[in-house]
């Protein structure tokens, strides 16, 4: 996954902010680390998430940018 300098900067600010919920920061880390070239298996292991979770948040970020990292719809099904 390739990120522009602006996207990487935006994600670094997101993950280091005290005002961002932990789940959103984790999603940001997934995308940021993928953009840095880390393997999805390593990202999953470091963050304690599954491989499908890594894939989901990378895909949602690619589709919608930061808005894609927001929480799931209440009562929404699995993607």
Short mmCIF file of N, CA, C and O in Angstrom, two decimals:
data_model
loop_
_atom_site.label_atom_id
_atom_site.label_comp_id
_atom_site.label_asym_id
_atom_site.label_seq_id
_atom_site.Cartn_x
_atom_site.Cartn_y
_atom_site.Cartn_z
N UNK A 1 0.86 -1.17 0.00
CA UNK A 1 0.00 0.00 0.00
C UNK A 1 0.90 1.22 0.00
O UNK A 1 1.80 1.34 0.82
N UNK A 2 0.63 2.13 -0.94
CA UNK A 2 1.44 3.34 -1.01
C UNK A 2 0.66 4.53 -0.45
O UNK A 2 -0.53 4.67 -0.71
N UNK A 3 1.36 5.32 0.34
CA UNK A 3 0.76 6.52 0.92
C UNK A 3 1.56 7.73 0.46
O UNK A 3 2.78 7.66 0.34
N UNK A 4 0.87 8.83 0.23
CA UNK A 4 1.57 10.07 -0.08
C UNK A 4 2.19 10.61 1.21
O UNK A 4 1.85 10.15 2.31
N UNK A 5 3.08 11.56 1.08
CA UNK A 5 3.69 12.18 2.25
C UNK A 5 2.59 12.80 3.12
O UNK A 5 2.61 12.68 4.35
N UNK A 6 1.61 13.43 2.48
CA UNK A 6 0.51 14.06 3.22
C UNK A 6 -0.32 13.04 3.97
O UNK A 6 -0.69 13.25 5.13
N UNK A 7 -0.62 11.91 3.32
CA UNK A 7 -1.39 10.86 3.98
C UNK A 7 -0.64 10.29 5.18
O UNK A 7 -1.21 10.09 6.25
N UNK A 8 0.65 10.03 5.00
CA UNK A 8 1.46 9.48 6.09
C UNK A 8 1.51 10.46 7.26
O UNK A 8 1.39 10.05 8.43
N UNK A 9 1.67 11.73 6.96
CA UNK A 9 1.71 12.75 8.02
C UNK A 9 0.37 12.80 8.76
O UNK A 9 0.34 12.84 9.99
N UNK A 10 -0.71 12.78 8.01
CA UNK A 10 -2.05 12.80 8.60
C UNK A 10 -2.28 11.59 9.51
O UNK A 10 -2.81 11.72 10.62
N UNK A 11 -1.84 10.43 9.06
CA UNK A 11 -2.00 9.21 9.87
C UNK A 11 -1.12 9.25 11.12
O UNK A 11 -1.55 8.83 12.19
N UNK A 12 0.10 9.77 11.00
CA UNK A 12 0.98 9.87 12.18
C UNK A 12 0.35 10.79 13.23
O UNK A 12 0.41 10.51 14.43
N UNK A 13 -0.24 11.89 12.77
CA UNK A 13 -0.92 12.80 13.70
C UNK A 13 -2.11 12.11 14.35
O UNK A 13 -2.35 12.26 15.55
N UNK A 14 -2.85 11.35 13.58
CA UNK A 14 -4.02 10.63 14.10
C UNK A 14 -3.61 9.65 15.19
O UNK A 14 -4.19 9.65 16.28
N UNK A 15 -2.61 8.82 14.92
CA UNK A 15 -2.26 7.77 15.87
C UNK A 15 -1.58 8.31 17.12
O UNK A 15 -1.58 7.65 18.16
N UNK A 16 -1.04 9.51 17.06
CA UNK A 16 -0.37 10.07 18.24
C UNK A 16 -1.27 11.02 19.03
O UNK A 16 -0.87 11.49 20.09
N UNK A 17 -2.47 11.28 18.54
CA UNK A 17 -3.38 12.20 19.21
C UNK A 17 -4.01 11.57 20.45
O UNK A 17 -4.43 10.41 20.41
N UNK A 18 -4.09 12.34 21.51
CA UNK A 18 -4.74 11.87 22.74
C UNK A 18 -6.26 11.91 22.61
O UNK A 18 -6.97 11.33 23.41
N UNK A 19 -6.75 12.64 21.62
CA UNK A 19 -8.18 12.82 21.45
C UNK A 19 -8.83 11.77 20.56
O UNK A 19 -10.03 11.81 20.34
N UNK A 20 -8.04 10.85 20.05
CA UNK A 20 -8.56 9.82 19.14
C UNK A 20 -8.80 8.53 19.93
O UNK A 20 -7.92 8.09 20.66
N UNK A 21 -9.98 7.93 19.77
CA UNK A 21 -10.24 6.65 20.46
C UNK A 21 -9.22 5.59 20.05
O UNK A 21 -8.70 5.61 18.92
N UNK A 22 -8.94 4.67 20.96
CA UNK A 22 -7.92 3.65 20.72
C UNK A 22 -8.20 2.82 19.49
O UNK A 22 -7.26 2.47 18.75
N UNK A 23 -9.46 2.49 19.22
CA UNK A 23 -9.75 1.65 18.06
C UNK A 23 -9.44 2.39 16.75
O UNK A 23 -8.93 1.80 15.81
N UNK A 24 -9.70 3.68 16.71
CA UNK A 24 -9.39 4.47 15.52
C UNK A 24 -7.87 4.58 15.35
O UNK A 24 -7.35 4.46 14.24
N UNK A 25 -7.15 4.77 16.44
CA UNK A 25 -5.69 4.85 16.38
C UNK A 25 -5.11 3.52 15.88
O UNK A 25 -4.17 3.52 15.08
N UNK A 26 -5.67 2.41 16.32
CA UNK A 26 -5.21 1.10 15.86
C UNK A 26 -5.41 0.96 14.36
O UNK A 26 -4.53 0.50 13.63
N UNK A 27 -6.57 1.39 13.88
CA UNK A 27 -6.85 1.32 12.44
C UNK A 27 -5.87 2.20 11.67
O UNK A 27 -5.41 1.83 10.60
N UNK A 28 -5.58 3.37 12.23
CA UNK A 28 -4.60 4.25 11.60
C UNK A 28 -3.22 3.62 11.54
O UNK A 28 -2.51 3.75 10.54
N UNK A 29 -2.84 2.93 12.61
CA UNK A 29 -1.54 2.24 12.63
C UNK A 29 -1.48 1.17 11.56
O UNK A 29 -0.45 0.97 10.91
N UNK A 30 -2.58 0.43 11.40
CA UNK A 30 -2.62 -0.61 10.37
C UNK A 30 -2.26 -0.01 9.01
O UNK A 30 -1.40 -0.51 8.30
N UNK A 31 -2.93 1.08 8.67
CA UNK A 31 -2.72 1.71 7.37
C UNK A 31 -1.32 2.32 7.28
O UNK A 31 -0.61 2.14 6.28
N UNK A 32 -0.90 3.01 8.32
CA UNK A 32 0.42 3.65 8.33
C UNK A 32 1.52 2.60 8.18
O UNK A 32 2.42 2.76 7.35
N UNK A 33 1.46 1.55 8.96
CA UNK A 33 2.49 0.51 8.89
C UNK A 33 2.46 -0.20 7.55
O UNK A 33 3.51 -0.56 7.02
N UNK A 34 1.28 -0.41 6.98
CA UNK A 34 1.20 -1.02 5.65
C UNK A 34 1.87 -0.10 4.63
O UNK A 34 2.59 -0.56 3.74
N UNK A 35 1.66 1.20 4.78
CA UNK A 35 2.28 2.17 3.88
C UNK A 35 3.79 2.23 4.03
O UNK A 35 4.50 2.60 3.10
N UNK A 36 4.28 1.85 5.22
CA UNK A 36 5.73 1.81 5.45
C UNK A 36 6.34 0.50 4.95
O UNK A 36 7.55 0.30 5.07
N UNK A 37 5.50 -0.39 4.45
CA UNK A 37 6.01 -1.63 3.88
C UNK A 37 6.03 -2.82 4.82
O UNK A 37 6.58 -3.87 4.46
N UNK A 38 5.44 -2.68 6.00
CA UNK A 38 5.41 -3.83 6.91
C UNK A 38 4.47 -4.90 6.35
O UNK A 38 3.47 -4.60 5.73
N UNK A 39 4.81 -6.15 6.62
CA UNK A 39 3.98 -7.26 6.17
C UNK A 39 2.69 -7.32 6.98
O UNK A 39 2.70 -7.04 8.18
N UNK A 40 1.61 -7.71 6.33
CA UNK A 40 0.31 -7.75 7.00
C UNK A 40 0.33 -8.71 8.19
O UNK A 40 -0.29 -8.45 9.21
N UNK A 41 1.08 -9.80 8.09
CA UNK A 41 1.19 -10.74 9.21
C UNK A 41 1.85 -10.07 10.41
O UNK A 41 1.44 -10.26 11.55
N UNK A 42 2.88 -9.28 10.15
CA UNK A 42 3.57 -8.57 11.24
C UNK A 42 2.66 -7.52 11.87
O UNK A 42 2.64 -7.36 13.09
N UNK A 43 1.92 -6.80 11.04
CA UNK A 43 0.99 -5.78 11.55
C UNK A 43 -0.04 -6.44 12.44
O UNK A 43 -0.31 -5.97 13.56
N UNK A 44 -0.62 -7.54 11.98
CA UNK A 44 -1.64 -8.24 12.75
C UNK A 44 -1.08 -8.71 14.09
O UNK A 44 -1.72 -8.53 15.14
N UNK A 45 0.11 -9.27 14.07
CA UNK A 45 0.72 -9.78 15.30
C UNK A 45 1.03 -8.64 16.27
O UNK A 45 0.73 -8.74 17.46
N UNK A 46 1.62 -7.56 15.77
CA UNK A 46 1.98 -6.44 16.64
C UNK A 46 0.77 -5.79 17.29
O UNK A 46 0.83 -5.34 18.44
N UNK A 47 -0.34 -5.73 16.56
CA UNK A 47 -1.53 -5.05 17.07
C UNK A 47 -2.54 -6.00 17.70
O UNK A 47 -3.55 -5.56 18.25
N UNK A 48 -2.30 -7.30 17.60
CA UNK A 48 -3.22 -8.27 18.19
C UNK A 48 -4.55 -8.34 17.47
O UNK A 48 -5.60 -8.48 18.10
N UNK A 49 -4.50 -8.23 16.14
CA UNK A 49 -5.71 -8.32 15.33
C UNK A 49 -5.54 -9.43 14.30
O UNK A 49 -4.45 -9.95 14.11
N UNK A 50 -6.63 -9.77 13.62
CA UNK A 50 -6.58 -10.83 12.61
C UNK A 50 -6.14 -10.27 11.26
O UNK A 50 -6.21 -9.06 11.02
N UNK A 51 -5.73 -11.17 10.38
CA UNK A 51 -5.35 -10.76 9.02
C UNK A 51 -6.54 -10.13 8.28
O UNK A 51 -6.37 -9.10 7.61
N UNK A 52 -7.76 -10.69 8.40
CA UNK A 52 -8.90 -10.03 7.75
C UNK A 52 -9.15 -8.61 8.27
O UNK A 52 -9.58 -7.73 7.52
N UNK A 53 -8.84 -8.37 9.54
CA UNK A 53 -8.98 -7.02 10.10
C UNK A 53 -8.00 -6.07 9.44
O UNK A 53 -8.35 -4.94 9.07
N UNK A 54 -6.76 -6.51 9.27
CA UNK A 54 -5.76 -5.68 8.59
C UNK A 54 -6.24 -5.36 7.18
O UNK A 54 -6.23 -4.20 6.75
N UNK A 55 -6.71 -6.37 6.47
CA UNK A 55 -7.18 -6.17 5.10
C UNK A 55 -8.38 -5.23 5.04
O UNK A 55 -8.46 -4.37 4.15
N UNK A 56 -9.31 -5.38 5.98
CA UNK A 56 -10.52 -4.54 5.99
C UNK A 56 -10.16 -3.06 6.11
O UNK A 56 -10.67 -2.23 5.37
N UNK A 57 -9.30 -2.72 7.06
CA UNK A 57 -9.01 -1.31 7.30
C UNK A 57 -8.13 -0.71 6.21
O UNK A 57 -8.27 0.46 5.87
N UNK A 58 -7.26 -1.51 5.62
CA UNK A 58 -6.50 -1.02 4.47
C UNK A 58 -7.45 -0.72 3.32
O UNK A 58 -7.35 0.32 2.67
N UNK A 59 -8.39 -1.63 3.07
CA UNK A 59 -9.35 -1.44 1.98
C UNK A 59 -10.24 -0.22 2.23
O UNK A 59 -10.44 0.60 1.35
N UNK A 60 -10.74 -0.11 3.46
CA UNK A 60 -11.63 1.01 3.75
C UNK A 60 -10.89 2.35 3.66
O UNK A 60 -11.45 3.33 3.19
N UNK A 61 -9.63 2.39 4.08
CA UNK A 61 -8.86 3.61 3.95
C UNK A 61 -8.64 3.93 2.47
O UNK A 61 -8.78 5.09 2.05
N UNK A 62 -8.32 2.92 1.67
CA UNK A 62 -8.10 3.14 0.24
C UNK A 62 -9.37 3.68 -0.43
O UNK A 62 -9.30 4.51 -1.32
N UNK A 63 -10.52 3.22 0.03
CA UNK A 63 -11.80 3.63 -0.56
C UNK A 63 -12.25 5.01 -0.08
O UNK A 63 -12.80 5.78 -0.86
N UNK A 64 -12.06 5.29 1.22
CA UNK A 64 -12.68 6.48 1.81
C UNK A 64 -11.74 7.41 2.58
O UNK A 64 -12.20 8.36 3.20
N UNK A 65 -10.46 7.11 2.59
CA UNK A 65 -9.54 7.95 3.35
C UNK A 65 -9.79 7.84 4.84
O UNK A 65 -10.27 6.80 5.33
N UNK A 66 -9.50 8.90 5.58
CA UNK A 66 -9.66 8.86 7.05
C UNK A 66 -11.08 8.52 7.46
O UNK A 66 -11.30 7.85 8.47
N UNK A 67 -12.06 8.96 6.69
CA UNK A 67 -13.46 8.67 7.01
C UNK A 67 -13.70 7.16 7.04
O UNK A 67 -14.57 6.69 7.78
N UNK A 68 -12.95 6.41 6.28
CA UNK A 68 -13.08 4.96 6.26
C UNK A 68 -12.64 4.29 7.54
O UNK A 68 -12.96 3.13 7.78
N UNK A 69 -11.91 5.01 8.39
CA UNK A 69 -11.43 4.45 9.65
C UNK A 69 -12.42 4.65 10.79
O UNK A 69 -12.21 4.16 11.89
N UNK A 70 -13.49 5.38 10.51
CA UNK A 70 -14.51 5.61 11.54
C UNK A 70 -15.18 4.29 11.90
O UNK A 70 -15.07 3.31 11.17
N UNK A 71 -15.92 4.28 12.98
CA UNK A 71 -16.56 3.07 13.48
C UNK A 71 -17.55 2.46 12.52
O UNK A 71 -18.04 3.12 11.61
N UNK A 72 -17.82 1.21 12.75
CA UNK A 72 -18.81 0.47 11.95
C UNK A 72 -20.19 1.06 12.21
O UNK A 72 -20.46 1.62 13.25
N UNK A 73 -21.08 0.82 11.26
CA UNK A 73 -22.47 1.24 11.44
C UNK A 73 -23.09 0.43 12.56
O UNK A 73 -22.91 -0.79 12.61
N UNK A 74 -23.87 1.07 13.43
CA UNK A 74 -24.55 0.30 14.48
C UNK A 74 -25.44 -0.76 13.86
O UNK A 74 -26.20 -0.48 12.94
N UNK A 75 -25.29 -1.97 14.33
CA UNK A 75 -26.11 -3.08 13.81
C UNK A 75 -25.69 -3.54 12.44
O UNK A 75 -26.34 -4.38 11.84
N UNK A 76 -24.60 -2.99 11.92
CA UNK A 76 -24.15 -3.36 10.58
C UNK A 76 -23.57 -4.77 10.57
O UNK A 76 -23.08 -5.27 11.57
N UNK A 77 -23.67 -5.40 9.44
CA UNK A 77 -23.14 -6.76 9.30
C UNK A 77 -21.66 -6.73 9.04
O UNK A 77 -21.04 -5.68 8.93
N UNK A 78 -21.12 -7.91 8.89
CA UNK A 78 -19.69 -8.04 8.60
C UNK A 78 -19.45 -7.65 7.15
O UNK A 78 -20.30 -7.84 6.31
N UNK A 79 -18.26 -7.15 6.91
CA UNK A 79 -17.90 -6.80 5.52
C UNK A 79 -17.13 -7.92 4.91
O UNK A 79 -16.44 -8.63 5.51
#
